Tab-separated table of C-alpha atoms and ligand atoms in Angstrom:
chain	number	residue	atom	x	y	z
A	61	MET	CA	27.150	10.903	-29.595
A	62	GLN	CA	28.153	13.828	-31.794
A	63	LEU	CA	31.081	16.216	-31.230
A	64	SER	CA	29.774	19.788	-30.912
A	65	ASP	CA	31.459	22.742	-32.646
A	66	LYS	CA	31.328	24.409	-29.255
A	67	LYS	CA	34.265	23.793	-26.847
A	68	ALA	CA	34.427	24.296	-23.080
A	69	MET	CA	37.320	26.504	-22.009
A	70	LEU	CA	38.569	26.124	-18.439
A	71	SER	CA	40.815	28.877	-17.124
A	72	PHE	CA	42.230	29.460	-13.631
A	73	SER	CA	42.281	32.742	-11.747
A	74	ASP	CA	45.908	32.143	-10.720
A	75	GLY	CA	47.000	32.372	-14.338
A	76	GLY	CA	47.465	28.604	-14.628
A	77	GLU	CA	47.303	27.103	-18.111
A	78	SER	CA	43.750	27.147	-19.577
A	79	ILE	CA	42.454	23.964	-21.080
A	80	GLU	CA	39.938	23.188	-23.792
A	81	LEU	CA	37.404	20.410	-23.208
A	82	PRO	CA	35.304	18.784	-25.945
A	83	VAL	CA	31.489	19.157	-25.817
A	84	TYR	CA	29.260	16.350	-27.100
A	85	LYS	CA	25.620	16.539	-28.165
A	86	GLY	CA	22.977	13.839	-27.802
A	87	THR	CA	19.770	13.457	-29.818
A	88	VAL	CA	17.893	15.688	-27.364
A	89	GLY	CA	18.595	17.086	-23.911
A	90	PRO	CA	21.663	18.731	-22.322
A	91	ASP	CA	25.048	18.582	-24.046
A	92	VAL	CA	27.941	17.142	-22.022
A	93	ILE	CA	31.443	18.429	-21.322
A	94	ASP	CA	33.904	15.571	-21.749
A	95	ILE	CA	36.203	15.733	-18.696
A	96	ARG	CA	37.942	12.410	-19.246
A	97	LYS	CA	41.270	14.194	-19.812
A	98	LEU	CA	40.778	16.750	-17.019
A	99	TYR	CA	42.799	14.934	-14.347
A	100	GLY	CA	45.619	14.201	-16.775
A	101	GLN	CA	45.738	17.843	-17.900
A	102	THR	CA	45.147	19.590	-14.554
A	103	GLY	CA	45.761	17.058	-11.754
A	104	MET	CA	42.264	17.952	-10.499
A	105	PHE	CA	38.991	16.002	-10.237
A	106	THR	CA	35.477	17.370	-10.662
A	107	TYR	CA	33.353	17.345	-7.496
A	108	ASP	CA	29.670	16.342	-7.742
A	109	PRO	CA	28.375	14.349	-4.697
A	110	GLY	CA	24.963	12.865	-5.560
A	111	PHE	CA	25.808	13.298	-9.256
A	112	LEU	CA	23.439	16.241	-9.711
A	113	ALA	CA	25.257	17.433	-12.838
A	114	THR	CA	27.094	14.304	-13.997
A	115	ALA	CA	26.327	12.130	-17.016
A	116	SER	CA	27.694	8.707	-16.059
A	117	CYS	CA	27.192	7.128	-19.482
A	118	GLU	CA	25.777	7.429	-22.986
A	119	SER	CA	22.415	5.696	-23.382
A	120	SER	CA	19.655	5.420	-25.985
A	121	ILE	CA	17.066	3.691	-23.800
A	122	THR	CA	15.131	6.296	-21.772
A	123	TYR	CA	14.936	10.089	-21.948
A	124	ILE	CA	13.524	12.372	-19.249
A	125	ASP	CA	12.909	16.096	-19.561
A	126	GLY	CA	12.424	17.151	-15.929
A	127	ASP	CA	11.259	20.678	-16.757
A	128	LYS	CA	8.654	19.539	-19.292
A	129	GLY	CA	7.668	16.455	-17.308
A	130	GLU	CA	8.426	14.255	-20.312
A	131	LEU	CA	9.392	10.540	-20.246
A	132	LEU	CA	10.264	8.569	-23.404
A	133	TYR	CA	11.129	4.854	-23.660
A	134	ARG	CA	13.205	4.493	-26.865
A	135	GLY	CA	11.547	7.719	-28.060
A	136	TYR	CA	7.936	6.709	-27.376
A	137	PRO	CA	6.037	8.911	-24.843
A	138	ILE	CA	5.064	6.994	-21.698
A	139	ASP	CA	1.358	7.919	-21.989
A	140	GLN	CA	1.115	6.405	-25.495
A	141	LEU	CA	2.863	3.211	-24.380
A	142	ALA	CA	0.634	2.947	-21.293
A	143	GLU	CA	-2.415	3.378	-23.520
A	144	SER	CA	-1.519	1.150	-26.484
A	145	CYS	CA	0.891	-1.533	-25.277
A	146	ASP	CA	1.183	-4.259	-22.687
A	147	PHE	CA	4.139	-4.713	-20.370
A	148	LEU	CA	5.853	-7.380	-22.490
A	149	ASP	CA	5.646	-5.067	-25.547
A	150	VAL	CA	7.503	-2.497	-23.434
A	151	CYS	CA	10.036	-5.117	-22.249
A	152	TYR	CA	10.784	-6.009	-25.866
A	153	LEU	CA	11.069	-2.302	-26.740
A	154	LEU	CA	13.467	-1.503	-23.880
A	155	LEU	CA	15.645	-4.531	-24.649
A	156	ASN	CA	15.682	-4.272	-28.461
A	157	GLY	CA	15.001	-0.625	-29.289
A	158	GLU	CA	11.826	-1.209	-31.337
A	159	LEU	CA	8.271	-2.358	-30.588
A	160	PRO	CA	7.721	-6.001	-31.607
A	161	ASN	CA	5.739	-7.001	-34.684
A	162	LYS	CA	3.203	-9.834	-34.307
A	163	GLU	CA	5.756	-12.628	-34.834
A	164	GLN	CA	8.353	-11.029	-32.582
A	165	LYS	CA	5.729	-10.484	-29.892
A	166	ALA	CA	4.536	-14.100	-30.027
A	167	ASP	CA	8.123	-15.372	-29.865
A	168	PHE	CA	9.133	-13.049	-27.014
A	169	ASP	CA	6.004	-13.785	-24.962
A	170	GLY	CA	6.668	-17.474	-25.506
A	171	GLN	CA	10.271	-17.191	-24.296
A	172	ILE	CA	9.149	-15.371	-21.158
A	173	THR	CA	6.326	-17.828	-20.492
A	174	TYR	CA	8.685	-20.803	-20.674
A	175	HIS	CA	11.071	-19.338	-18.107
A	176	THR	CA	8.618	-18.348	-15.359
A	177	MET	CA	9.350	-21.383	-13.155
A	178	VAL	CA	12.281	-21.188	-10.751
A	179	HIS	CA	14.610	-24.058	-9.806
A	180	GLU	CA	12.862	-26.070	-7.089
A	181	GLN	CA	15.797	-25.472	-4.722
A	182	LEU	CA	14.952	-21.755	-4.607
A	183	HIS	CA	12.138	-22.761	-2.271
A	184	THR	CA	14.791	-24.058	0.112
A	185	PHE	CA	16.365	-20.581	0.266
A	186	LEU	CA	12.974	-19.203	1.198
A	187	ARG	CA	12.779	-21.498	4.244
A	188	GLY	CA	15.755	-19.713	5.759
A	189	PHE	CA	13.883	-16.427	6.184
A	190	ARG	CA	11.616	-15.422	9.074
A	191	ARG	CA	7.988	-15.351	7.916
A	192	ASP	CA	7.807	-11.663	8.899
A	193	ALA	CA	10.927	-10.687	6.953
A	194	HIS	CA	10.388	-7.648	4.706
A	195	PRO	CA	9.655	-8.863	1.146
A	196	MET	CA	12.519	-6.725	-0.193
A	197	ALA	CA	14.966	-8.504	2.127
A	198	VAL	CA	13.671	-11.828	0.812
A	199	LEU	CA	13.739	-10.660	-2.817
A	200	THR	CA	17.322	-9.365	-2.504
A	201	GLY	CA	18.308	-12.812	-1.233
A	202	LEU	CA	16.373	-14.816	-3.822
A	203	VAL	CA	17.558	-12.758	-6.816
A	204	GLY	CA	21.153	-12.993	-5.598
A	205	ALA	CA	20.681	-16.753	-5.178
A	206	LEU	CA	19.755	-17.068	-8.871
A	207	SER	CA	23.449	-16.387	-9.610
A	208	ALA	CA	24.161	-19.862	-8.172
A	209	PHE	CA	21.995	-21.647	-10.735
A	210	TYR	CA	22.733	-20.770	-14.335
A	211	HIS	CA	26.151	-22.147	-15.201
A	212	ASP	CA	25.095	-22.449	-18.846
A	213	SER	CA	25.272	-18.664	-19.372
A	214	THR	CA	28.055	-17.135	-17.306
A	215	ASP	CA	29.948	-15.453	-20.153
A	216	ILE	CA	28.677	-11.859	-20.023
A	217	THR	CA	30.673	-11.005	-23.152
A	218	ASN	CA	28.438	-13.416	-25.078
A	219	PRO	CA	25.253	-11.657	-26.320
A	220	GLU	CA	23.323	-14.948	-26.215
A	221	HIS	CA	24.250	-15.455	-22.560
A	222	ARG	CA	23.194	-11.879	-21.808
A	223	HIS	CA	19.899	-12.441	-23.666
A	224	ILE	CA	18.920	-15.616	-21.793
A	225	SER	CA	19.844	-13.948	-18.478
A	226	ALA	CA	17.507	-11.053	-19.357
A	227	ILE	CA	14.693	-13.461	-20.283
A	228	ARG	CA	15.177	-15.469	-17.073
A	229	LEU	CA	15.159	-12.374	-14.860
A	230	ILE	CA	12.071	-10.779	-16.454
A	231	ALA	CA	10.251	-14.119	-16.419
A	232	LYS	CA	11.133	-15.159	-12.877
A	233	MET	CA	10.663	-11.931	-10.921
A	234	PRO	CA	6.840	-12.342	-10.679
A	235	THR	CA	7.329	-15.916	-9.452
A	236	LEU	CA	9.870	-14.811	-6.820
A	237	VAL	CA	7.736	-11.863	-5.616
A	238	ALA	CA	4.679	-14.112	-5.316
A	239	MET	CA	6.780	-16.725	-3.480
A	240	ALA	CA	7.905	-14.098	-0.959
A	241	TYR	CA	4.280	-13.014	-0.435
A	242	LYS	CA	2.905	-16.546	-0.005
A	243	TYR	CA	5.757	-17.403	2.382
A	244	SER	CA	4.850	-14.416	4.572
A	245	LEU	CA	1.259	-15.729	4.754
A	246	GLY	CA	2.309	-19.274	5.610
A	247	GLN	CA	0.675	-20.437	2.367
A	248	PRO	CA	2.308	-22.730	-0.214
A	249	SER	CA	3.685	-21.130	-3.380
A	250	ILE	CA	1.441	-21.243	-6.430
A	251	TYR	CA	3.282	-22.367	-9.546
A	252	PRO	CA	3.107	-20.303	-12.739
A	253	ARG	CA	0.813	-21.405	-15.558
A	254	ASN	CA	1.609	-21.122	-19.271
A	255	ASP	CA	-1.949	-20.347	-20.354
A	256	LEU	CA	-2.100	-16.963	-18.609
A	257	THR	CA	-0.687	-13.551	-19.509
A	258	TYR	CA	2.421	-12.314	-17.713
A	259	THR	CA	0.402	-10.083	-15.375
A	260	GLY	CA	-2.530	-12.493	-15.035
A	261	ASN	CA	-0.057	-15.224	-14.060
A	262	PHE	CA	1.402	-12.973	-11.367
A	263	LEU	CA	-2.025	-12.134	-9.938
A	264	ARG	CA	-2.921	-15.820	-9.819
A	265	MET	CA	0.379	-16.750	-8.115
A	266	MET	CA	-0.350	-14.011	-5.581
A	267	PHE	CA	-3.989	-14.734	-4.782
A	268	ALA	CA	-4.871	-18.340	-5.707
A	269	THR	CA	-4.519	-21.117	-3.119
A	270	PRO	CA	-4.456	-24.926	-3.571
A	271	CYS	CA	-8.031	-24.919	-2.280
A	272	GLU	CA	-9.443	-22.104	-4.404
A	273	GLU	CA	-8.738	-20.844	-7.923
A	274	TYR	CA	-8.310	-17.129	-8.634
A	275	GLU	CA	-10.220	-15.640	-11.521
A	276	VAL	CA	-8.160	-12.820	-13.069
A	277	ASN	CA	-10.196	-9.595	-13.082
A	278	ASP	CA	-9.597	-7.794	-16.401
A	279	VAL	CA	-9.659	-4.291	-14.876
A	280	VAL	CA	-7.199	-5.279	-12.160
A	281	GLU	CA	-4.944	-7.074	-14.659
A	282	ARG	CA	-4.896	-4.074	-17.016
A	283	ALA	CA	-4.219	-1.676	-14.129
A	284	LEU	CA	-1.319	-3.744	-12.803
A	285	ASP	CA	0.097	-4.203	-16.294
A	286	ARG	CA	0.042	-0.401	-16.666
A	287	ILE	CA	1.743	-0.004	-13.268
A	288	PHE	CA	4.503	-2.312	-14.549
A	289	ILE	CA	4.861	-0.168	-17.711
A	290	LEU	CA	5.098	3.063	-15.699
A	291	HIS	CA	7.875	1.610	-13.507
A	292	ALA	CA	9.852	-0.190	-16.232
A	293	ASP	CA	12.787	2.194	-16.636
A	294	HIS	CA	13.847	5.696	-15.676
A	295	GLU	CA	17.281	6.708	-17.027
A	296	GLN	CA	20.205	6.662	-14.572
A	297	ASN	CA	18.302	6.630	-11.239
A	298	ALA	CA	20.007	5.343	-8.090
A	299	SER	CA	19.181	1.648	-8.544
A	300	THR	CA	19.966	1.638	-12.272
A	301	SER	CA	23.294	3.346	-11.571
A	302	THR	CA	23.901	0.685	-8.917
A	303	VAL	CA	23.265	-2.086	-11.449
A	304	ARG	CA	25.605	-0.435	-13.961
A	305	LEU	CA	28.394	0.110	-11.421
A	306	CYS	CA	27.999	-3.400	-9.978
A	307	GLY	CA	27.788	-4.971	-13.458
A	308	SER	CA	30.851	-3.038	-14.652
A	309	SER	CA	33.085	-5.369	-12.611
A	310	GLY	CA	31.925	-8.258	-14.836
A	311	THR	CA	29.900	-9.935	-12.099
A	312	SER	CA	26.863	-12.171	-12.637
A	313	PRO	CA	23.804	-10.311	-13.994
A	314	PHE	CA	21.749	-11.879	-11.195
A	315	ALA	CA	24.137	-10.441	-8.591
A	316	ALA	CA	24.012	-7.014	-10.279
A	317	ILE	CA	20.193	-7.036	-10.328
A	318	ALA	CA	20.159	-8.111	-6.663
A	319	ALA	CA	22.211	-4.959	-5.952
A	320	GLY	CA	19.569	-2.931	-7.804
A	321	VAL	CA	16.822	-4.529	-5.694
A	322	ALA	CA	18.726	-3.617	-2.528
A	323	CYS	CA	19.144	0.008	-3.620
A	324	LEU	CA	15.524	0.409	-4.734
A	325	TRP	CA	14.347	-0.602	-1.237
A	326	GLY	CA	15.371	2.754	0.280
A	327	PRO	CA	12.515	5.183	1.214
A	328	ALA	CA	14.137	7.962	-0.815
A	329	HIS	CA	13.792	5.753	-3.912
A	330	GLY	CA	11.461	2.849	-4.611
A	331	GLY	CA	10.560	2.450	-0.947
A	332	ALA	CA	8.639	5.742	-1.173
A	333	ASN	CA	5.433	4.053	-2.399
A	334	GLU	CA	5.226	2.019	0.797
A	335	ALA	CA	6.144	5.110	2.871
A	336	ALA	CA	3.594	7.262	1.027
A	337	LEU	CA	0.744	4.858	1.777
A	338	GLN	CA	1.800	4.553	5.419
A	339	MET	CA	1.830	8.367	5.571
A	340	LEU	CA	-1.730	8.510	4.153
A	341	GLU	CA	-2.979	5.767	6.506
A	342	GLU	CA	-1.477	7.513	9.548
A	343	LEU	CA	-2.958	10.837	8.461
A	344	GLN	CA	-6.333	9.187	7.885
A	345	ALA	CA	-6.216	7.591	11.321
A	346	ASN	CA	-5.350	10.948	12.929
A	347	GLY	CA	-8.160	13.067	11.554
A	348	GLY	CA	-7.806	12.761	7.778
A	349	VAL	CA	-8.545	15.774	5.598
A	350	ALA	CA	-9.320	17.919	8.652
A	351	LYS	CA	-5.723	17.498	9.829
A	352	VAL	CA	-4.011	18.058	6.478
A	353	GLY	CA	-3.086	21.659	7.287
A	354	GLU	CA	-1.399	20.641	10.542
A	355	PHE	CA	0.462	17.862	8.755
A	356	MET	CA	1.659	20.177	5.993
A	357	ASN	CA	3.008	22.584	8.600
A	358	LYS	CA	5.098	19.710	9.991
A	359	VAL	CA	6.372	18.915	6.494
A	360	LYS	CA	7.406	22.549	6.028
A	361	ASP	CA	9.168	22.585	9.380
A	362	LYS	CA	12.538	21.015	8.489
A	363	SER	CA	13.257	20.216	12.156
A	364	SER	CA	10.329	17.770	12.143
A	365	GLY	CA	12.147	15.509	9.694
A	366	VAL	CA	8.741	14.829	8.085
A	367	ARG	CA	8.653	14.658	4.280
A	368	LEU	CA	5.638	14.443	2.008
A	369	MET	CA	6.434	10.967	0.710
A	370	GLY	CA	5.653	10.484	-2.964
A	371	PHE	CA	6.449	14.140	-3.637
A	372	GLY	CA	9.555	15.697	-5.146
A	373	HIS	CA	12.079	14.335	-7.588
A	374	ARG	CA	15.730	14.854	-8.455
A	375	VAL	CA	14.921	15.320	-12.134
A	376	TYR	CA	11.241	16.215	-12.464
A	377	LYS	CA	10.733	19.864	-11.571
A	378	ASN	CA	7.266	19.543	-13.054
A	379	TYR	CA	4.528	16.939	-12.685
A	380	ASP	CA	5.939	13.382	-13.039
A	381	PRO	CA	4.043	12.125	-16.121
A	382	ARG	CA	3.799	8.709	-14.452
A	383	ALA	CA	2.015	10.220	-11.442
A	384	ARG	CA	-0.691	11.656	-13.688
A	385	LEU	CA	-1.196	8.288	-15.415
A	386	MET	CA	-1.148	6.551	-12.028
A	387	GLN	CA	-3.845	8.914	-10.739
A	388	GLU	CA	-6.010	8.070	-13.777
A	389	THR	CA	-5.440	4.355	-13.191
A	390	CYS	CA	-6.373	4.883	-9.558
A	391	LYS	CA	-9.708	6.458	-10.511
A	392	GLU	CA	-10.470	3.666	-13.038
A	393	VAL	CA	-9.695	0.838	-10.620
A	394	LEU	CA	-11.511	2.401	-7.656
A	395	GLU	CA	-14.610	2.989	-9.795
A	396	ALA	CA	-14.459	-0.532	-11.280
A	397	LEU	CA	-14.172	-1.999	-7.791
A	398	GLY	CA	-16.893	0.237	-6.346
A	399	LEU	CA	-14.337	2.026	-4.139
A	400	GLN	CA	-14.705	5.492	-5.682
A	401	ASN	CA	-15.244	6.915	-2.204
A	402	ASP	CA	-11.953	5.470	-0.954
A	403	PRO	CA	-11.002	7.950	1.816
A	404	LEU	CA	-7.274	7.533	1.160
A	405	PHE	CA	-7.682	8.540	-2.476
A	406	LYS	CA	-9.687	11.586	-1.465
A	407	LEU	CA	-7.035	12.418	1.164
A	408	ALA	CA	-4.245	12.062	-1.435
A	409	MET	CA	-6.087	14.342	-3.861
A	410	GLU	CA	-6.549	16.936	-1.091
A	411	LEU	CA	-2.855	16.729	-0.118
A	412	GLU	CA	-1.905	17.220	-3.764
A	413	ARG	CA	-4.298	20.170	-4.149
A	414	ILE	CA	-2.893	21.922	-1.089
A	415	ALA	CA	0.740	21.171	-1.997
A	416	LEU	CA	0.336	22.498	-5.535
A	417	GLU	CA	-0.977	25.796	-4.147
A	418	ASP	CA	1.482	26.142	-1.240
A	419	PRO	CA	4.483	28.449	-1.911
A	420	TYR	CA	6.798	26.055	0.010
A	421	PHE	CA	6.158	23.344	-2.549
A	422	VAL	CA	5.787	25.652	-5.530
A	423	GLU	CA	9.137	27.397	-4.850
A	424	ARG	CA	10.877	24.011	-4.520
A	425	LYS	CA	9.076	22.602	-7.578
A	426	LEU	CA	7.777	19.648	-5.563
A	427	TYR	CA	5.137	17.668	-7.467
A	428	PRO	CA	3.677	14.175	-6.989
A	429	ASN	CA	6.015	11.487	-8.320
A	430	VAL	CA	5.313	7.952	-9.473
A	431	ASP	CA	5.096	6.734	-5.866
A	432	PHE	CA	2.333	9.048	-4.660
A	433	TYR	CA	-0.691	7.257	-6.142
A	434	SER	CA	0.751	3.816	-6.914
A	435	GLY	CA	0.207	2.610	-3.353
A	436	ILE	CA	-3.489	3.484	-3.376
A	437	VAL	CA	-4.193	1.516	-6.535
A	438	GLN	CA	-2.091	-1.463	-5.380
A	439	ARG	CA	-3.911	-1.470	-2.036
A	440	ALA	CA	-7.262	-1.419	-3.910
A	441	ILE	CA	-6.106	-4.461	-5.913
A	442	GLY	CA	-5.368	-6.254	-2.628
A	443	ILE	CA	-1.576	-6.011	-2.657
A	444	PRO	CA	-0.204	-5.523	0.881
A	445	THR	CA	1.738	-2.298	1.510
A	446	SER	CA	4.917	-4.187	2.362
A	447	LEU	CA	4.941	-5.656	-1.153
A	448	PHE	CA	4.695	-2.347	-3.077
A	449	THR	CA	8.436	-1.921	-3.533
A	450	ALA	CA	8.825	-5.555	-4.572
A	451	ILE	CA	6.261	-4.864	-7.317
A	452	PHE	CA	8.344	-1.829	-8.307
A	453	ALA	CA	11.432	-4.092	-8.464
A	454	LEU	CA	9.507	-6.655	-10.558
A	455	ALA	CA	8.690	-3.960	-13.106
A	456	ARG	CA	12.087	-2.218	-13.016
A	457	THR	CA	14.003	-5.447	-13.675
A	458	VAL	CA	13.612	-4.986	-17.438
A	459	GLY	CA	15.027	-1.454	-17.224
A	460	TRP	CA	17.935	-2.583	-15.104
A	461	ILE	CA	18.836	-5.481	-17.390
A	462	ALA	CA	18.386	-3.388	-20.557
A	463	GLN	CA	20.787	-0.753	-19.170
A	464	TRP	CA	23.204	-3.486	-18.002
A	465	ASN	CA	23.108	-5.054	-21.460
A	466	GLU	CA	23.636	-1.675	-23.168
A	467	MET	CA	26.736	-1.081	-21.027
A	468	LEU	CA	28.213	-4.539	-21.710
A	469	SER	CA	27.434	-4.337	-25.430
A	470	ASP	CA	29.961	-1.492	-25.670
A	471	SER	CA	33.312	-3.246	-25.928
A	472	ASP	CA	35.001	-0.033	-24.673
A	473	TYR	CA	33.148	-0.010	-21.336
A	474	LYS	CA	35.309	0.242	-18.219
A	475	ILE	CA	34.839	-0.731	-14.583
A	476	GLY	CA	33.348	2.253	-12.732
A	477	ARG	CA	35.798	3.749	-10.226
A	478	PRO	CA	34.926	7.268	-8.949
A	479	ARG	CA	37.552	9.319	-7.067
A	480	GLN	CA	37.165	11.669	-4.039
A	481	LEU	CA	38.170	14.890	-2.332
A	482	TYR	CA	40.246	13.666	0.626
A	483	THR	CA	39.880	15.715	3.830
A	484	GLY	CA	41.248	13.182	6.311
A	485	SER	CA	44.546	13.186	8.202
A	486	PRO	CA	47.781	13.662	6.237
A	487	SER	CA	50.354	10.878	6.545
A	488	ARG	CA	51.495	10.368	10.191
A	489	ASP	CA	53.475	7.732	12.130
A	490	VAL	CA	52.012	5.239	14.592
A	491	PRO	CA	53.211	6.469	18.037
A	492	ALA	CA	56.184	4.315	19.175
A	493	ASN	CA	54.968	4.233	22.817
A	494	ARG	CA	51.392	2.927	22.195
B	785	LIG	C1	11.770	7.481	-7.174
B	785	LIG	O1	15.646	9.094	-9.754
B	785	LIG	C2	14.575	8.532	-10.172
B	785	LIG	O2	14.235	8.578	-11.337
B	785	LIG	C3	13.788	7.787	-9.114
B	785	LIG	C4	12.448	7.235	-9.569
B	785	LIG	C5	12.616	6.111	-10.572
B	785	LIG	O3	11.663	5.860	-11.322
B	785	LIG	O4	13.656	5.441	-10.532
B	785	LIG	O5	11.667	8.268	-10.156
B	785	LIG	C6	11.658	6.650	-8.401
B	785	LIG	O6	12.634	7.254	-6.391
B	785	LIG	C7	10.833	8.653	-7.003
B	785	LIG	C8	11.163	9.502	-5.713
B	785	LIG	C9	10.540	8.781	-4.537
B	785	LIG	N1	10.970	9.414	-3.251
B	785	LIG	C10	10.085	10.092	-2.514
B	785	LIG	O7	8.925	10.350	-2.834
B	785	LIG	C11	10.637	10.490	-1.146
B	785	LIG	C12	10.289	11.951	-0.857
B	785	LIG	N2	11.042	12.792	-1.798
B	785	LIG	C13	12.328	13.191	-1.466
B	785	LIG	O8	12.955	12.755	-0.342
B	785	LIG	C14	13.103	13.980	-2.501
B	785	LIG	O9	12.229	14.772	-3.173
B	785	LIG	C15	13.919	13.151	-3.470
B	785	LIG	C16	14.846	12.226	-2.753
B	785	LIG	C17	13.019	12.367	-4.349
B	785	LIG	C18	14.732	14.136	-4.320
B	785	LIG	O10	15.587	14.750	-3.475
B	785	LIG	P1	16.672	15.819	-4.002
B	785	LIG	O11	16.594	16.011	-5.470
B	785	LIG	O12	17.974	15.443	-3.436
B	785	LIG	O13	16.125	17.147	-3.411
B	785	LIG	P2	16.404	17.641	-1.955
B	785	LIG	O14	16.248	16.519	-0.989
B	785	LIG	O15	17.694	18.382	-1.986
B	785	LIG	O16	15.177	18.649	-1.739
B	785	LIG	C19	15.194	19.939	-2.311
B	785	LIG	C20	14.334	20.763	-1.348
B	785	LIG	C21	14.816	20.659	0.094
B	785	LIG	O17	14.403	21.864	0.732
B	785	LIG	P3	15.520	23.098	0.853
B	785	LIG	O18	16.731	22.465	1.501
B	785	LIG	O19	15.798	23.519	-0.591
B	785	LIG	O20	14.832	24.122	1.670
B	785	LIG	O21	12.980	20.270	-1.346
B	785	LIG	C22	12.657	19.749	-0.069
B	785	LIG	C23	13.989	19.531	0.666
B	785	LIG	O22	13.787	19.660	2.062
B	785	LIG	N3	11.963	18.478	-0.322
B	785	LIG	C24	10.880	18.085	0.322
B	785	LIG	C25	10.527	16.868	-0.286
B	785	LIG	N4	11.399	16.565	-1.253
B	785	LIG	C26	12.309	17.569	-1.282
B	785	LIG	N5	10.187	18.623	1.347
B	785	LIG	C27	9.102	17.931	1.751
B	785	LIG	N6	8.689	16.757	1.206
B	785	LIG	C28	9.370	16.200	0.201
B	785	LIG	N7	8.976	15.030	-0.328
């Protein structure tokens, strides 16, 4: 980061001593005011619950311009990556900073392929869950359990150990997600195969059985691969910040990623794709397009507690570029599968049309986000609603581990330890006569 000529001056209305704070510039986007010396100089903290105006770190991985609706992975626009790359190209890019050449791609794909199997004892962990457990509960457990298996790479200060942990996590997430799905069906797990692509392998582990092979459908494979690309990373969102804060204590990368999985599960975050589809299905069952107006009135009535799931975003105050690409993917897949008249897709398009014209949404800059259409296309592919967020976690693992690695590669990093504004009781004595 580059020191700006501009300084921030902080003065106090009571005539207290003013202080000067450095301002730093990034490559693009908002400058930052460096407040690291603020407490030492003033005895005061800044106050920013929800971190609406706080840069928690310096990063060169992903850039978002919320007003323009722009998303760059290592400088490349998301629409160009979705169009010209596959998911493992994007994994290599996020981890290494550049797109792979042919040799690098072949080597990286090979590394991932040869780490897709999980230790056989992971299946034993699975047996402990109820069959109807939510897949995200199972995935949180299985990913955390991985931290009990890799004693050959526990030194997180060693770049090689960090690299093999990244490879193992990216490679094994599809296997673990498919295991959770098969377990919920009462079917045996399907082992990965080394002759399939990353996404084709996942589809086969999801839908093949010992009695019947699964032929990977090219349109479905390409659509799912694009869904993985669109979900791969997203700056310092809640789950990525969780991984960074958890990883900053020096814990196992598998434990830190398990914390990210747990955070992503929430309906305000990655759980919104499941909630958005449930919202559409309920609306469809209760009158569909004819009832959209009534539903939107509920959404606008705060006391109802109803939100338009898949809409709104902390950063995007314009259309989420991923939502637009997801809508295109939706159209392609539905047409390819002969489902172009899918009532849920039509209902979603009508909800979007109304929302984008309604002053309530326009004033609050509420647009569809990545979760609004992703459920429809996953449902069309045959993925059950309860697995949508696990698919999100599968894809976001590379972003989490790239951000974790970036943090640990900086020898000056510190354990994260926010402070607070205390409004509880002042010191008092325990009553003698209790
Ligand atoms: C993801 O951070 C990331 O990058 C996340 C993510 C990623 O890739 O990692 O992009 C993935 O999590 C996408 C977001 C998925 N969540 C949802 O779709 C759930 C529904 N959306 C929201 O609950 C909400 O929009 C958030 C949580 C996404 C953002 O919330 P903010 O920034 O804290 O905004 P807010 O809740 O303060 O809302 C501002 C106003 C409020 O109204 P007023 O108080 O100003 O009158 O907008 C309203 C809210 O009531 N509002 C909504 C709404 N979202 C916000 N009203 C109806 N429906 C909605 N969806």
